[in-house]
Short mmCIF file of C-alpha atoms and ligand atoms in Angstrom, two decimals:
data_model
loop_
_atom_site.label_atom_id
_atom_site.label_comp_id
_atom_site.label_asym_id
_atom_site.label_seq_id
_atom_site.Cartn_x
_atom_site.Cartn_y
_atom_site.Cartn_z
CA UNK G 26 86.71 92.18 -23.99
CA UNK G 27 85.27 91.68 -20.28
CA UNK G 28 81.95 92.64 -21.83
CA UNK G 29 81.85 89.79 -24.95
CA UNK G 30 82.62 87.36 -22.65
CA UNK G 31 79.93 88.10 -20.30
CA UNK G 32 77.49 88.61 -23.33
CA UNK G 33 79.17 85.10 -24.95
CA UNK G 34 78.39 83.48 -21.27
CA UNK G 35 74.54 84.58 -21.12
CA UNK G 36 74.54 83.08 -24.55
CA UNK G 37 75.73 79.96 -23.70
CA UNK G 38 73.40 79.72 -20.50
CA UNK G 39 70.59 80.70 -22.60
CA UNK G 40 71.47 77.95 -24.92
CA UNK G 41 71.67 75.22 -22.85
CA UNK G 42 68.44 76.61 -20.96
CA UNK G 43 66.41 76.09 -24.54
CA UNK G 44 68.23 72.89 -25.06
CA UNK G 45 67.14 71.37 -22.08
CA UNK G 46 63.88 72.81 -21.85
CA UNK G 47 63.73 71.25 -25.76
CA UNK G 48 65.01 67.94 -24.85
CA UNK G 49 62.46 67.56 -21.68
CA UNK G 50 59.40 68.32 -24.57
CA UNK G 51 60.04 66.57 -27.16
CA UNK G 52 61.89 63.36 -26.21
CA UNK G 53 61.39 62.43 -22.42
CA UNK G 54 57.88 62.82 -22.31
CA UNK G 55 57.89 60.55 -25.56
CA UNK G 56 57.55 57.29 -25.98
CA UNK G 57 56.90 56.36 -22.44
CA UNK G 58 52.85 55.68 -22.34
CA UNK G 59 51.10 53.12 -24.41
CA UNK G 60 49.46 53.63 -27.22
CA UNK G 61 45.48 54.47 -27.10
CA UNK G 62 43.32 51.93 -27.95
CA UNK G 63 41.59 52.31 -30.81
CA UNK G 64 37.42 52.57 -30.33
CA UNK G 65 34.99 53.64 -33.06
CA UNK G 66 33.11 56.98 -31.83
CA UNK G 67 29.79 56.36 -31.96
CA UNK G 68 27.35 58.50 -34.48
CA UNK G 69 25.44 61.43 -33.16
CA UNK G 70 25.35 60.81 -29.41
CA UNK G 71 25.33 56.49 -29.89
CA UNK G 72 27.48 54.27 -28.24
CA UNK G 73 30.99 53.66 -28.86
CA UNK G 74 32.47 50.74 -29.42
CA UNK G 75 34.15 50.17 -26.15
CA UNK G 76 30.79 51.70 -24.22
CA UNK G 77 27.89 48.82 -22.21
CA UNK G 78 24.66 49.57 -24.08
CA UNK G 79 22.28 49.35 -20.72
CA UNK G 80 19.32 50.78 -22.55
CA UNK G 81 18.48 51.48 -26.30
CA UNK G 82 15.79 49.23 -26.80
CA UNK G 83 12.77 46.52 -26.48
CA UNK G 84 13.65 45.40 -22.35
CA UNK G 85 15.14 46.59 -18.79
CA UNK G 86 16.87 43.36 -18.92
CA UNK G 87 19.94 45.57 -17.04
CA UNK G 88 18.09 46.98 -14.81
CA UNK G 89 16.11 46.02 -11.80
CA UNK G 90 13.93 47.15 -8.38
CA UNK G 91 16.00 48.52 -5.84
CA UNK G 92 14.20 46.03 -3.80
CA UNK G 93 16.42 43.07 -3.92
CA UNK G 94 15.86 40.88 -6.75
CA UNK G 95 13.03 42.25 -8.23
CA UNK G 96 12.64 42.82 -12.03
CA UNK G 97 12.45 46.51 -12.68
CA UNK G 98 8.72 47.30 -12.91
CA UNK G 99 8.98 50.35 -15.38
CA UNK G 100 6.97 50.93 -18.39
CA UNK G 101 8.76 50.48 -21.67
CA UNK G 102 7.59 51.61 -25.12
CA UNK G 103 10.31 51.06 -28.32
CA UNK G 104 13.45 53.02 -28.11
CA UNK G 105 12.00 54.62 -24.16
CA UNK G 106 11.02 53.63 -20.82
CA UNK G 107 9.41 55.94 -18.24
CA UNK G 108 9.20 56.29 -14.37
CA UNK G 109 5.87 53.65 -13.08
CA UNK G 110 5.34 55.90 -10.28
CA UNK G 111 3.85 52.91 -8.80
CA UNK G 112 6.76 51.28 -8.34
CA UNK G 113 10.26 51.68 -6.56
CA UNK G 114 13.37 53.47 -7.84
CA UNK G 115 15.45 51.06 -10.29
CA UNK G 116 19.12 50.41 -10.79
CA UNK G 117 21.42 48.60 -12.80
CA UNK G 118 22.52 44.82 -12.49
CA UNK G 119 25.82 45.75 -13.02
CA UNK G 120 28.48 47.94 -10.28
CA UNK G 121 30.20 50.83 -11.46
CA UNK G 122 32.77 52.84 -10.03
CA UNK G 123 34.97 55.89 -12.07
CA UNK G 124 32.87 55.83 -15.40
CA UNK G 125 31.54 58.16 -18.08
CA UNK G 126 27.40 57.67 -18.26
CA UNK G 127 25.63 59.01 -21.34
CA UNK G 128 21.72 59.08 -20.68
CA UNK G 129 18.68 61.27 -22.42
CA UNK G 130 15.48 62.07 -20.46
CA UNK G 131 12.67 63.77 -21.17
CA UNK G 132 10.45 65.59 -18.72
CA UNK G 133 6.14 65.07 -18.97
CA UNK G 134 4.50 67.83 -20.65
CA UNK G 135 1.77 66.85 -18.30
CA UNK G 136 3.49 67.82 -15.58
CA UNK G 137 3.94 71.69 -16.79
CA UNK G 138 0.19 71.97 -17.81
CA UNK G 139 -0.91 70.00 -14.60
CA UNK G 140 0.35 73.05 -12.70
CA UNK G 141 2.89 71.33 -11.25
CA UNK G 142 5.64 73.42 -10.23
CA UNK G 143 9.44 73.06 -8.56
CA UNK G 144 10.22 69.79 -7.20
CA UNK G 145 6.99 68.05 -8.53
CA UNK G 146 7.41 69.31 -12.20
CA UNK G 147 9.60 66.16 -14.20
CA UNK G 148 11.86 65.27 -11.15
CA UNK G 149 13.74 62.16 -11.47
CA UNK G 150 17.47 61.95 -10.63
CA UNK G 151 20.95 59.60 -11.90
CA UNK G 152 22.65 58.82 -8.59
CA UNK G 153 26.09 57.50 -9.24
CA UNK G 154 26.74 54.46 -6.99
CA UNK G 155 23.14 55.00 -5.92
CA UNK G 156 24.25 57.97 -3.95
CA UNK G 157 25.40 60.67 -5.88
CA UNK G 158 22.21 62.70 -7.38
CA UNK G 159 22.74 64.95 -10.73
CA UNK G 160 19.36 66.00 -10.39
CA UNK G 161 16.99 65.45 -12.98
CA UNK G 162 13.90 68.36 -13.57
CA UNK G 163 12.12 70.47 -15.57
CA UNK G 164 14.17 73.38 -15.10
CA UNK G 165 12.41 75.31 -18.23
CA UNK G 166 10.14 78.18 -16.85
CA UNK G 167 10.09 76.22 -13.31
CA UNK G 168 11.46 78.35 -10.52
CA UNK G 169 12.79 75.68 -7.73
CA UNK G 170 16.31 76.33 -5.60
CA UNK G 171 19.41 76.14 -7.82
CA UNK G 172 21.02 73.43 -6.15
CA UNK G 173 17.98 71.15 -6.96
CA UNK G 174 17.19 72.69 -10.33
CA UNK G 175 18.00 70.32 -13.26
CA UNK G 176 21.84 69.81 -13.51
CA UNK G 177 22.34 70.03 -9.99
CA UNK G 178 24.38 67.98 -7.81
CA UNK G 179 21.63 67.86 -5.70
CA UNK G 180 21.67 70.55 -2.78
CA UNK G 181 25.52 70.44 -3.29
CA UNK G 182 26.05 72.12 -6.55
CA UNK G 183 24.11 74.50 -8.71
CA UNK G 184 24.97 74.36 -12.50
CA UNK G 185 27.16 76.69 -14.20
CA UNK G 186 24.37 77.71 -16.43
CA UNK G 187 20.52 76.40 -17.19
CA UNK G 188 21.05 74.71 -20.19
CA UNK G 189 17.24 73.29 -20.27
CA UNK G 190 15.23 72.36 -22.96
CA UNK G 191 11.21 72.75 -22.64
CA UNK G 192 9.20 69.45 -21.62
CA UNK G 193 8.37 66.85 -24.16
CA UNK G 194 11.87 67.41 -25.81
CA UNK G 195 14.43 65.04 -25.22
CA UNK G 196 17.65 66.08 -23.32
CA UNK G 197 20.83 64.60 -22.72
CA UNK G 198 23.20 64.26 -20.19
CA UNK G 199 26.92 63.35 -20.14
CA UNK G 200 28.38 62.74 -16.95
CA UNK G 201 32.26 61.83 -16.15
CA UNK G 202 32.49 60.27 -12.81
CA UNK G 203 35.37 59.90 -10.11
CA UNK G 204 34.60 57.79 -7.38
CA UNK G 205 35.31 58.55 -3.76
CA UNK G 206 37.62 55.90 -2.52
CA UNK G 207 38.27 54.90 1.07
CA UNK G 208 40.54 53.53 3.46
CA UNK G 209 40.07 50.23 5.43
CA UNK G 210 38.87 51.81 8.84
CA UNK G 211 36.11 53.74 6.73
CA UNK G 212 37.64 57.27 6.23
CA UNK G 213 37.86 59.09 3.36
CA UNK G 214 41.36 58.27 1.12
CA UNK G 215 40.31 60.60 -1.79
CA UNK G 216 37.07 62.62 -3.01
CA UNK G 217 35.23 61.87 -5.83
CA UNK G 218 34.02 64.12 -8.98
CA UNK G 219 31.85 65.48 -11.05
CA UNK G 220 32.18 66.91 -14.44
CA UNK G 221 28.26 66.86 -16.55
CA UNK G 222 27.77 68.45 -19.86
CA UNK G 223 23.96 69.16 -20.25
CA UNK G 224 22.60 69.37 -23.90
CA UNK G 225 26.65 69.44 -24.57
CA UNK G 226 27.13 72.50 -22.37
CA UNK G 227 29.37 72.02 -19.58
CA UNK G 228 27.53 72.43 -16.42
CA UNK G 229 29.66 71.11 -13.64
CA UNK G 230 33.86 71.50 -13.90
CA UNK G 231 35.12 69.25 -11.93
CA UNK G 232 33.58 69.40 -8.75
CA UNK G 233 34.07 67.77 -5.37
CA UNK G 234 31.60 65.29 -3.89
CA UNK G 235 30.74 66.08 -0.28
CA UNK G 236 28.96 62.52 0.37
CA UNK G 237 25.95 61.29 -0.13
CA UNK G 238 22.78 63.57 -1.50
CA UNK G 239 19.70 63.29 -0.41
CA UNK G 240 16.80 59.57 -0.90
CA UNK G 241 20.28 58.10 -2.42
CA UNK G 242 20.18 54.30 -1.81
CA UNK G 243 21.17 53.83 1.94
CA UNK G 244 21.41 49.83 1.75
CA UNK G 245 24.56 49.30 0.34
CA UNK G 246 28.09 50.56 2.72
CA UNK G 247 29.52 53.84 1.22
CA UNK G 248 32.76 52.49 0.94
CA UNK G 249 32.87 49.94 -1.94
CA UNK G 250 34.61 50.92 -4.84
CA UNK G 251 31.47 50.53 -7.12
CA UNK G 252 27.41 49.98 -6.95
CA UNK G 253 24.83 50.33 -9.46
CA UNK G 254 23.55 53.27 -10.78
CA UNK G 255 20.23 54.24 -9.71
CA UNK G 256 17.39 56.27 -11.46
CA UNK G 257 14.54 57.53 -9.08
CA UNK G 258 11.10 57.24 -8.97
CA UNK G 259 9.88 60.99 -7.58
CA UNK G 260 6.50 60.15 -8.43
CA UNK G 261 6.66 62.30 -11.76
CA UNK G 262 6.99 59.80 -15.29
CA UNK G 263 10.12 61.16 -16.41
CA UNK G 264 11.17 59.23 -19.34
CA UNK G 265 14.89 57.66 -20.25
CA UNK G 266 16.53 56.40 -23.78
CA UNK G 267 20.01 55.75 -25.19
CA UNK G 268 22.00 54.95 -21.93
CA UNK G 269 25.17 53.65 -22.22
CA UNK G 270 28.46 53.81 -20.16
CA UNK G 271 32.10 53.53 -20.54
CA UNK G 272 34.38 52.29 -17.47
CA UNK G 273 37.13 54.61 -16.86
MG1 MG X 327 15.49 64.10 -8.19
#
């Protein structure tokens, strides 16, 4: 008898275990958040619906110089524009802060059968709030560091793997950005992240910012919640289409 009722009590504790357990799955966590908005994907790498088309044809009409004011001086041809190495680094008009940036660049054969090599083979770069570089390179056959090889958050993080396609093809980047934000006396409250899929590989999980990288775009204070997105002029003419962004 002693030893049905202790069997009968694990039962019951069981029971009420799963019950719980049950009740926390399938009806608390219910019901409580809104309802996603509904967006149209867009069709093989295009914008959504909810996403700010900054480049896809015809003008840099959202972009300019980094020198204030000035129209940005880069050359465009149809559906592309490419890096006048003659002129400064551009950004956008518009601020962003968190935000999920899909851009495709393309790297100058020229460079490759120039002989140029490492740094000074296709470099160009997407800094985040002008100070965050995922470094753009020709990373095919082009032995450099890996934290400044294509992918890279630039001499912070290598990429996971070298996803690189050879220069003259186009390849894309999709990059999901956290911002650093920051108290009122200046100090850190909370890092910001990095996740980047290259060619649709992932090639940075997650990763911690540890400040600014390197030629990001001093003149604006660290601290605001969002600045423009820059693209850099390394003296190579890297070229850029389909670049549209999502605020998160
Ligand atoms: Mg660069």
């Amino acid at each position: 008898m002693k030893t049905f009722k202790l069997y009968a009590g694990a039962v019951l504790i069981i029971l009420i275990l799963v019950f719980k357990g049950t009740t926390v799955y399938s009806q608390k966590a219910e019901n409580q958040v809104p309802e996603p908005k509904v967006i149209q994907p867009g069709k093989k790498g295009k914008a959504p619906s909810d996403a700010i088309v900054l480049f896809d044809k015809g003008n840099l009409n959202n972009f300019e110089s980094i020198k204030d004011g000035e129209p940005a001086e880069w050359t465009v041809r149809g559906k592309k524009f490419t890096v006048n190495p003659k002129t400064t680094s551009i950004q956008t008009k518009e601020k962003f802060g968190d935000c999920q940036l899909h851009i495709e660049w393309n790297s100058p054969v020229k460079d490759a059968k120039t002989g140029k090599q490492g740094q000074g083979c296709g470099n160009s770069g997407v800094y985040l709030m002008g100070k965050y570089e995922v470094q753009v390179l020709n990373s095919y056959i082009n032995k450099t560091y890996p934290k400044g090889q294509a992918g890279a958050i630039y001499e912070q993080y290598a990429p996971l793997v070298n996803a690189s396609l050879k220069p003259g093809k186009w390849q894309i980047y999709d990059i999901i950005f956290t911002a650093p934000r920051f108290n009122s006396d200046g100090s850190q409250k909370s890092p910001g992240y990095f996740t980047v899929l290259h060619n649709g590989v992932l090639i940075q999980n997650h990763v911690e910012i540890k400040g600014a990288t390197r030629a990001s775009n001093g003149k604006s204070p660290i601290t605001l919640p969002e600045l423009p997105i820059m693209l850099q002029n390394h003296s190579n003419e890297v070229s850029y289409r389909n670049v549209w962004i999502r605020r998160l």
